[in-house]
Short mmCIF file of C-alpha atoms and ligand atoms in Angstrom, two decimals:
data_model
loop_
_atom_site.label_atom_id
_atom_site.label_comp_id
_atom_site.label_asym_id
_atom_site.label_seq_id
_atom_site.Cartn_x
_atom_site.Cartn_y
_atom_site.Cartn_z
CA MET A 1 8.73 -15.07 -13.55
CA SER A 2 6.69 -15.43 -16.76
CA ALA A 3 7.63 -13.27 -19.74
CA ASP A 4 4.23 -11.60 -19.66
CA ALA A 5 4.41 -10.71 -15.94
CA THR A 6 2.23 -7.75 -15.00
CA LEU A 7 2.04 -5.22 -12.22
CA LEU A 8 -1.28 -3.97 -10.88
CA VAL A 9 -1.56 -0.47 -9.42
CA LEU A 10 -4.57 0.23 -7.18
CA ASN A 11 -5.85 3.57 -5.94
CA ALA A 12 -8.85 2.89 -3.73
CA GLY A 13 -10.93 5.81 -2.45
CA SER A 14 -14.20 6.19 -0.62
CA SER A 15 -16.43 5.58 -3.66
CA SER A 16 -14.03 4.27 -6.29
CA ILE A 17 -11.17 1.86 -6.95
CA LYS A 18 -8.95 3.07 -9.80
CA PHE A 19 -6.58 0.57 -11.35
CA ALA A 20 -3.85 0.34 -13.97
CA VAL A 21 -2.03 -2.72 -15.30
CA TYR A 22 1.59 -2.35 -16.39
CA PRO A 23 3.94 -4.84 -18.00
CA TRP A 24 6.48 -5.74 -15.33
CA ASP A 25 9.36 -5.47 -17.75
CA ALA A 26 8.69 -2.11 -19.36
CA PRO A 27 9.74 0.57 -16.90
CA GLY A 28 8.91 4.04 -18.15
CA GLY A 29 6.03 2.90 -20.37
CA GLY A 30 2.35 3.55 -19.78
CA PRO A 31 -0.24 1.04 -18.59
CA ASP A 32 -1.68 -1.64 -20.91
CA ARG A 33 -5.06 -1.44 -19.29
CA LYS A 34 -6.74 0.82 -16.81
CA GLY A 35 -10.12 1.67 -15.40
CA GLN A 36 -12.13 2.08 -12.27
CA ALA A 37 -14.96 0.75 -10.21
CA HIS A 38 -17.01 3.81 -9.34
CA GLY A 39 -20.21 4.67 -7.52
CA LEU A 40 -19.27 2.31 -4.66
CA GLY A 41 -21.57 2.74 -1.70
CA GLY A 42 -24.16 4.29 -4.04
CA ASP A 43 -27.15 3.10 -6.08
CA ARG A 44 -25.41 2.26 -9.32
CA PRO A 45 -21.94 0.85 -8.87
CA ARG A 46 -20.15 0.30 -12.19
CA LEU A 47 -16.87 -1.09 -13.44
CA ARG A 48 -15.21 0.66 -16.38
CA MET A 49 -12.19 -0.80 -18.12
CA THR A 50 -10.11 0.46 -20.98
CA THR A 51 -8.34 -2.28 -22.89
CA ALA A 52 -4.93 -2.19 -24.50
CA GLY A 53 -6.54 -1.20 -27.81
CA GLY A 54 -8.18 1.82 -26.18
CA GLU A 55 -11.71 0.38 -26.19
CA THR A 56 -13.77 1.04 -23.10
CA ALA A 57 -16.16 -1.50 -21.62
CA GLU A 58 -18.50 -0.77 -18.75
CA GLU A 59 -20.71 -3.02 -16.67
CA ASP A 60 -22.97 -2.80 -13.62
CA LEU A 61 -21.66 -4.31 -10.42
CA ALA A 62 -24.00 -6.67 -8.56
CA GLU A 63 -23.07 -5.18 -5.19
CA SER A 64 -21.81 -1.76 -4.22
CA THR A 65 -19.16 -2.89 -1.72
CA HIS A 66 -15.41 -2.38 -2.24
CA ARG A 67 -14.87 -6.09 -1.66
CA HIS A 68 -17.22 -7.11 -4.44
CA ALA A 69 -15.71 -4.52 -6.80
CA LEU A 70 -12.21 -5.83 -6.09
CA GLN A 71 -13.31 -9.43 -6.67
CA ARG A 72 -14.96 -8.51 -9.97
CA LEU A 73 -11.90 -6.51 -11.01
CA LEU A 74 -9.66 -9.51 -10.28
CA ASP A 75 -11.99 -11.78 -12.29
CA TRP A 76 -11.85 -9.34 -15.19
CA LEU A 77 -8.07 -9.24 -14.96
CA ASP A 78 -8.00 -13.02 -14.92
CA GLU A 79 -10.10 -13.13 -18.10
CA HIS A 80 -8.11 -10.46 -19.94
CA VAL A 81 -4.60 -10.53 -18.56
CA GLY A 82 -4.34 -13.86 -16.76
CA TYR A 83 -4.31 -14.02 -13.01
CA GLY A 84 -1.17 -16.14 -13.08
CA SER A 85 0.80 -13.35 -14.75
CA LEU A 86 0.13 -10.95 -11.87
CA HIS A 87 3.53 -10.45 -10.26
CA ALA A 88 2.94 -7.65 -7.74
CA VAL A 89 0.50 -4.97 -6.64
CA GLY A 90 1.33 -1.36 -5.80
CA HIS A 91 -1.13 0.65 -3.71
CA ARG A 92 -1.63 4.36 -3.24
CA ILE A 93 -1.92 5.00 0.48
CA VAL A 94 -2.69 8.50 1.58
CA HIS A 95 -0.93 8.56 4.95
CA GLY A 96 2.45 7.27 6.00
CA GLY A 97 2.66 9.39 9.17
CA THR A 98 6.18 10.27 10.28
CA ASP A 99 7.58 6.73 10.04
CA PHE A 100 6.81 5.76 6.45
CA HIS A 101 8.93 8.16 4.41
CA ALA A 102 9.45 5.75 1.49
CA PRO A 103 7.44 2.93 -0.14
CA VAL A 104 7.30 -0.34 1.84
CA ARG A 105 6.29 -3.97 1.45
CA LEU A 106 2.79 -4.35 2.85
CA THR A 107 3.43 -7.04 5.41
CA ASP A 108 0.80 -7.69 8.10
CA ALA A 109 2.88 -5.68 10.57
CA ASN A 110 3.14 -2.70 8.21
CA MET A 111 -0.57 -2.83 7.44
CA ASP A 112 -1.34 -2.83 11.18
CA ALA A 113 0.93 0.20 11.66
CA LEU A 114 -0.76 1.98 8.75
CA GLU A 115 -4.20 1.09 10.04
CA ALA A 116 -3.24 2.78 13.29
CA LEU A 117 -2.80 6.03 11.32
CA SER A 118 -6.44 5.95 10.18
CA GLY A 119 -7.34 8.70 12.65
CA LEU A 120 -5.12 11.04 10.61
CA ALA A 121 -7.06 10.37 7.39
CA PRO A 122 -10.34 8.71 8.35
CA LEU A 123 -12.00 9.31 4.99
CA HIS A 124 -9.19 7.70 2.97
CA GLN A 125 -6.80 5.44 4.90
CA PRO A 126 -9.25 2.57 5.65
CA HIS A 127 -10.32 2.47 1.98
CA ASN A 128 -6.71 2.54 0.79
CA LEU A 129 -5.81 -0.42 2.99
CA ALA A 130 -8.92 -2.55 2.45
CA PRO A 131 -7.91 -3.99 -0.96
CA ALA A 132 -4.42 -4.78 0.33
CA ARG A 133 -5.93 -6.72 3.26
CA ALA A 134 -8.33 -8.53 0.93
CA LEU A 135 -5.55 -9.45 -1.51
CA ALA A 136 -3.34 -10.66 1.34
CA GLU A 137 -6.12 -13.17 2.13
CA LEU A 138 -6.92 -14.10 -1.46
CA ARG A 139 -3.34 -14.29 -2.74
CA PRO A 140 -0.97 -14.45 0.26
CA GLU A 141 2.05 -15.12 -1.97
CA LEU A 142 1.53 -11.94 -4.03
CA PRO A 143 3.97 -9.16 -3.03
CA GLN A 144 2.26 -5.87 -2.28
CA VAL A 145 3.83 -2.42 -1.93
CA GLY A 146 2.40 0.71 -0.29
CA CYS A 147 3.29 4.16 -1.68
CA PHE A 148 2.40 7.20 0.39
CA ASP A 149 1.09 10.63 -0.53
CA THR A 150 2.85 12.12 2.46
CA ALA A 151 6.28 10.49 2.00
CA PHE A 152 7.70 12.93 -0.55
CA HIS A 153 7.29 15.82 1.91
CA ARG A 154 9.29 14.26 4.73
CA THR A 155 12.40 16.03 3.39
CA GLN A 156 10.94 19.34 4.59
CA PRO A 157 12.72 21.19 7.39
CA ALA A 158 11.05 21.05 10.80
CA VAL A 159 10.14 24.72 10.56
CA ALA A 160 7.92 23.94 7.55
CA GLN A 161 6.24 20.93 9.23
CA ARG A 162 5.45 22.52 12.59
CA PHE A 163 2.19 24.19 13.65
CA ALA A 164 2.37 26.90 16.29
CA LEU A 165 0.55 24.64 18.76
CA PRO A 166 1.63 23.46 22.21
CA ARG A 167 4.66 21.14 21.87
CA GLU A 168 2.72 18.23 23.29
CA TRP A 169 0.46 18.16 20.23
CA THR A 170 3.36 18.44 17.83
CA GLN A 171 4.91 15.43 19.57
CA ARG A 172 1.60 13.63 19.23
CA GLY A 173 1.76 13.99 15.46
CA VAL A 174 -0.24 17.14 14.76
CA LEU A 175 2.07 18.28 11.97
CA ARG A 176 1.93 19.64 8.46
CA TYR A 177 2.28 16.35 6.54
CA GLY A 178 1.39 17.51 3.04
CA PHE A 179 -0.23 15.39 0.32
CA HIS A 180 -0.18 14.77 -3.46
CA GLY A 181 3.40 13.59 -2.93
CA LEU A 182 3.25 10.91 -5.63
CA SER A 183 2.15 13.53 -8.14
CA TYR A 184 5.00 15.88 -7.16
CA GLU A 185 7.49 13.06 -7.29
CA ALA A 186 6.29 12.12 -10.79
CA VAL A 187 6.66 15.73 -11.93
CA ALA A 188 10.11 16.03 -10.30
CA ALA A 189 11.17 12.83 -12.09
CA ARG A 190 9.93 14.18 -15.42
CA LEU A 191 11.79 17.47 -14.81
CA ALA A 192 14.99 15.58 -13.99
CA GLN A 193 14.67 13.66 -17.24
CA ASP A 194 13.61 16.44 -19.61
CA TYR A 195 15.00 19.60 -17.93
CA PRO A 196 17.99 18.43 -15.86
CA ASP A 197 19.33 21.95 -15.23
CA LEU A 198 15.98 23.32 -14.11
CA ALA A 199 15.39 20.26 -11.94
CA GLN A 200 18.37 21.39 -9.84
CA ARG A 201 16.82 24.80 -9.16
CA ARG A 202 13.84 26.35 -7.33
CA VAL A 203 10.54 25.24 -8.83
CA ILE A 204 6.93 25.55 -7.64
CA VAL A 205 4.55 22.85 -8.87
CA GLY A 206 0.79 23.40 -8.81
CA HIS A 207 -1.21 20.16 -8.65
CA LEU A 208 -4.59 21.64 -9.60
CA GLY A 209 -7.19 18.88 -9.93
CA ASN A 210 -10.36 18.24 -7.94
CA GLY A 211 -8.03 18.31 -4.98
CA ALA A 212 -5.38 21.02 -5.25
CA SER A 213 -2.09 21.92 -3.65
CA LEU A 214 1.27 23.53 -4.38
CA CYS A 215 4.74 22.24 -3.65
CA ALA A 216 8.06 24.08 -3.48
CA LEU A 217 10.87 21.96 -4.94
CA ASP A 218 14.49 22.79 -4.27
CA ALA A 219 16.73 20.62 -6.45
CA GLY A 220 13.85 18.14 -6.74
CA ARG A 221 13.16 17.87 -2.99
CA SER A 222 10.02 19.13 -1.29
CA VAL A 223 10.81 22.03 1.06
CA ALA A 224 7.25 23.32 1.63
CA THR A 225 3.71 22.61 0.53
CA SER A 226 0.29 24.22 0.87
CA MET A 227 -1.50 21.22 2.38
CA GLY A 228 -1.07 20.56 6.07
CA PHE A 229 -2.43 18.06 8.57
CA THR A 230 -5.32 17.08 6.30
CA ALA A 231 -6.13 17.48 2.64
CA LEU A 232 -8.37 20.43 3.58
CA ASP A 233 -5.60 23.00 3.94
CA GLY A 234 -4.10 25.43 1.45
CA LEU A 235 -5.85 26.21 -1.83
CA PRO A 236 -9.61 26.22 -2.32
CA MET A 237 -10.51 23.04 -4.25
CA GLY A 238 -13.48 21.62 -6.14
CA GLN A 239 -15.47 21.04 -2.96
CA ARG A 240 -12.97 21.69 -0.13
CA CYS A 241 -12.48 25.07 1.48
CA GLY A 242 -8.68 25.20 1.67
CA ALA A 243 -7.00 27.25 4.41
CA LEU A 244 -9.55 28.60 6.86
CA ASP A 245 -9.27 30.59 10.04
CA PRO A 246 -9.73 27.83 12.66
CA GLY A 247 -11.93 30.28 14.53
CA VAL A 248 -14.57 29.69 11.83
CA VAL A 249 -14.85 26.05 12.93
CA LEU A 250 -15.40 27.11 16.54
CA TYR A 251 -18.00 29.65 15.44
CA LEU A 252 -19.87 27.01 13.41
CA LEU A 253 -19.87 24.73 16.45
CA ASP A 254 -21.25 27.58 18.57
CA GLN A 255 -23.93 28.11 15.93
CA GLY A 256 -25.17 24.59 16.63
CA LEU A 257 -23.71 22.68 13.67
CA SER A 258 -22.60 19.18 14.56
CA ARG A 259 -19.08 17.90 13.94
CA ASP A 260 -20.36 15.82 11.00
CA GLU A 261 -22.23 18.76 9.49
CA ILE A 262 -19.09 20.88 9.66
CA GLU A 263 -17.02 18.08 8.14
CA ASP A 264 -19.54 17.73 5.32
CA MET A 265 -19.49 21.49 4.69
CA LEU A 266 -15.70 21.81 4.65
CA TYR A 267 -15.03 18.68 2.57
CA HIS A 268 -18.04 18.51 0.26
CA ARG A 269 -19.91 21.80 0.05
CA SER A 270 -17.17 24.44 -0.03
CA GLY A 271 -14.46 25.37 -2.54
CA LEU A 272 -15.54 26.11 -6.11
CA LEU A 273 -18.91 24.45 -5.50
CA GLY A 274 -19.62 26.42 -2.35
CA MET A 275 -18.45 29.76 -3.70
CA SER A 276 -20.27 29.47 -7.04
CA GLY A 277 -23.36 27.58 -5.92
CA ILE A 278 -23.15 26.06 -9.43
CA SER A 279 -20.51 23.35 -9.73
CA HIS A 280 -17.26 21.95 -8.35
CA ASP A 281 -16.07 21.51 -11.91
CA MET A 282 -13.72 24.19 -13.24
CA ARG A 283 -14.63 23.56 -16.86
CA GLN A 284 -18.31 24.24 -16.13
CA LEU A 285 -17.47 27.41 -14.22
CA LEU A 286 -15.24 28.72 -17.02
CA ASP A 287 -18.10 28.06 -19.49
CA SER A 288 -20.68 29.78 -17.31
CA ASP A 289 -21.86 33.41 -17.66
CA ALA A 290 -23.03 33.58 -14.05
CA PRO A 291 -21.27 36.25 -11.95
CA ALA A 292 -20.97 33.76 -9.05
CA ALA A 293 -18.97 31.39 -11.31
CA ALA A 294 -16.56 34.20 -12.22
CA GLU A 295 -16.22 35.15 -8.54
CA ALA A 296 -15.38 31.57 -7.59
CA VAL A 297 -12.72 31.32 -10.30
CA ALA A 298 -11.29 34.73 -9.32
CA THR A 299 -10.90 33.65 -5.68
CA TYR A 300 -9.36 30.33 -6.74
CA VAL A 301 -6.80 32.15 -8.91
CA TYR A 302 -6.07 34.80 -6.28
CA ARG A 303 -5.49 32.24 -3.53
CA ALA A 304 -3.21 30.15 -5.77
CA ALA A 305 -1.11 33.19 -6.70
CA ARG A 306 -0.84 34.29 -3.05
CA GLU A 307 0.25 30.84 -1.97
CA ILE A 308 2.88 30.76 -4.73
CA GLY A 309 4.24 34.00 -3.26
CA SER A 310 4.48 32.31 0.13
CA LEU A 311 6.26 29.25 -1.27
CA ALA A 312 8.67 31.51 -3.19
CA VAL A 313 9.73 32.85 0.22
CA ALA A 314 10.31 29.28 1.45
CA LEU A 315 12.54 28.73 -1.59
CA GLY A 316 14.32 32.09 -1.38
CA GLY A 317 13.35 32.84 -4.99
CA LEU A 318 11.72 31.13 -7.91
CA ASP A 319 13.21 29.83 -11.17
CA ALA A 320 10.22 28.07 -12.75
CA LEU A 321 6.55 27.24 -12.38
CA VAL A 322 4.94 23.94 -13.35
CA PHE A 323 1.22 23.23 -13.69
CA THR A 324 -0.20 19.71 -13.50
CA ALA A 325 -3.48 17.72 -12.99
CA GLY A 326 -6.88 18.37 -14.62
CA ILE A 327 -7.06 22.15 -14.16
CA GLY A 328 -3.29 22.73 -14.30
CA GLU A 329 -2.97 20.79 -17.56
CA ASN A 330 -6.12 22.02 -19.32
CA ALA A 331 -7.50 25.28 -17.95
CA ALA A 332 -5.55 27.94 -19.87
CA ALA A 333 -7.60 30.76 -18.31
CA VAL A 334 -6.67 29.65 -14.79
CA ARG A 335 -2.95 29.48 -15.64
CA GLN A 336 -3.22 32.91 -17.24
CA GLY A 337 -4.96 34.39 -14.20
CA ILE A 338 -2.37 33.00 -11.81
CA VAL A 339 0.66 33.98 -13.89
CA GLU A 340 -0.67 37.52 -14.43
CA GLN A 341 -0.54 37.98 -10.65
CA LEU A 342 3.09 36.81 -10.66
CA ALA A 343 4.30 39.46 -13.11
CA TRP A 344 6.26 41.06 -10.22
CA LEU A 345 8.39 37.88 -10.16
CA GLY A 346 9.09 38.27 -13.88
CA PHE A 347 6.63 35.64 -15.12
CA ARG A 348 4.72 36.21 -18.35
CA LEU A 349 2.86 33.80 -20.63
CA ASP A 350 2.87 33.31 -24.37
CA THR A 351 -0.89 33.60 -24.91
CA GLU A 352 -0.98 31.26 -27.91
CA ALA A 353 1.23 28.58 -26.35
CA ASN A 354 -0.86 28.77 -23.18
CA ARG A 355 -4.15 28.50 -25.03
CA ALA A 356 -2.85 25.40 -26.83
CA ASN A 357 -1.73 23.76 -23.53
CA ARG A 358 1.81 23.41 -24.91
CA ARG A 359 4.59 21.99 -22.72
CA ALA A 360 6.36 25.37 -22.32
CA VAL A 361 3.95 28.32 -22.15
CA GLN A 362 6.12 31.25 -20.97
CA ALA A 363 6.72 34.36 -23.08
CA GLU A 364 10.23 35.20 -24.20
CA GLY A 365 12.24 36.66 -21.34
CA SER A 366 10.08 35.04 -18.64
CA PRO A 367 11.34 32.22 -16.44
CA PRO A 368 9.95 28.84 -17.61
CA VAL A 369 6.26 28.05 -17.08
CA LEU A 370 5.68 24.38 -17.92
CA VAL A 371 2.61 22.17 -18.30
CA ILE A 372 3.56 18.63 -17.31
CA PRO A 373 1.02 15.79 -17.05
CA THR A 374 1.04 14.10 -13.70
CA ASP A 375 1.42 10.32 -13.45
CA GLU A 376 0.72 9.07 -9.94
CA GLU A 377 -0.01 5.50 -11.09
CA GLY A 378 3.23 5.42 -13.10
CA MET A 379 5.12 6.58 -10.01
CA ILE A 380 3.58 3.77 -7.93
CA ALA A 381 4.56 1.28 -10.66
CA ARG A 382 8.15 2.58 -10.59
CA HIS A 383 8.35 2.34 -6.80
CA THR A 384 6.86 -1.15 -6.77
CA ARG A 385 9.31 -2.45 -9.37
CA ALA A 386 12.23 -0.77 -7.58
CA LEU A 387 11.36 -2.23 -4.18
CA LEU A 388 10.82 -5.76 -5.49
CA SER A 389 13.60 -6.02 -8.06
P1 LIG B 1 -8.88 14.39 -9.73
O1 LIG B 1 -8.27 15.21 -8.64
O2 LIG B 1 -10.23 13.85 -9.39
O3 LIG B 1 -7.94 13.40 -10.38
P2 LIG B 1 -8.51 15.92 -12.16
O4 LIG B 1 -7.03 16.03 -12.01
O5 LIG B 1 -9.03 15.08 -13.28
O6 LIG B 1 -9.23 15.48 -10.84
O7 LIG B 1 -9.08 17.41 -12.33
C1 LIG B 1 -10.45 17.66 -12.45
C2 LIG B 1 -10.63 19.15 -12.71
O8 LIG B 1 -9.99 19.49 -13.95
C3 LIG B 1 -12.09 19.56 -12.85
O9 LIG B 1 -12.33 20.77 -12.16
C4 LIG B 1 -12.24 19.77 -14.35
O10 LIG B 1 -13.24 20.70 -14.69
C5 LIG B 1 -10.88 20.31 -14.69
N1 LIG B 1 -10.63 20.23 -16.13
C6 LIG B 1 -10.42 19.12 -16.88
N2 LIG B 1 -10.33 19.44 -18.18
C7 LIG B 1 -10.50 20.78 -18.27
C8 LIG B 1 -10.53 21.72 -19.33
N3 LIG B 1 -10.35 21.35 -20.59
N4 LIG B 1 -10.72 23.02 -19.04
C9 LIG B 1 -10.90 23.41 -17.76
N5 LIG B 1 -10.89 22.59 -16.71
C10 LIG B 1 -10.70 21.28 -16.95
#
């Protein structure tokens, strides 16, 4: 292996491919370079790259396909990092089903098995796998590793994973899988490093980004989470509805909406966007004077606090709260709203520390309330190194 060996982390979604390049030999450090191809499938696909020095370059892509974006990204890496130094690739893959409960080498057989799970995550799984397939053709000797958003939750007891549906459907894989697992794992690893005593106790982590969920950690292991069979469940999100009486879906069907129209509504036109009619973006809603924006934020906060109460039951108590991702790390007003509704559990914030997004934001006498940046790409890099070393 060359001394300047690198590790590429890819997170490919429906309209973007995010990437980060890590030195192979510097576990624990951040990426040297990162960026994303975005707007794929749209009118103006672009590739944005941030170099080691922190400068950002952006260019138009000639085609809006994932394949073209990947090829251009590899060319850019070749120019700036050196293709030859690329030692391995780690991929974020949304669904590992019940079988993939840890990262794996992406052999042809494993990719076939993961492809077969596409029905469980049709909007994400095919996009996650496509770059791995393409790289297997372009560079068959390059080791590739798949890391799953569902894997971290496979430690949950059966009672937490089961729906109250006929057994046949449970056996056919209609389960509460949970998502954002790489984010929770990254936060659990950070807790273990920086707060080893707390990491052994009962902690609820809120991953509040465009997507949002909560996870109950008992001694660093997931025992319950707010997301279920799909990434629609649980908390209201930027554009997704969160938990919904399934009877609403039947009613919408009866009202003449097609399956695709309902999918579009639940995934893209609900959540903060749907409730406010203004934006999916929390920062914009917090800056807005419109009553509908305040109503949307109030419902978001209320639902998060209620779900924390539910997860506290799963844990049999609660010793600390952690906020992560875009809203969790930056939106002081949202943290304040949620924690105010948890006063009955003894939680209180230090207003100043919270406003400043400090690491520990609880008031004296309150159990810890921490703000910890998530690092899903870093987690994939760690897993990839560990599996291949
Ligand atoms: P993704 O899930 O796409 O990775 P992020 O984790 O980046 O998303 O979270 C995006 C959300 O974080 C948006 O709703 C955005 O408004 C919110 N956010 C980011 N910064 C702030 C801020 N300073 N104040 C309030 N909300 C913020």
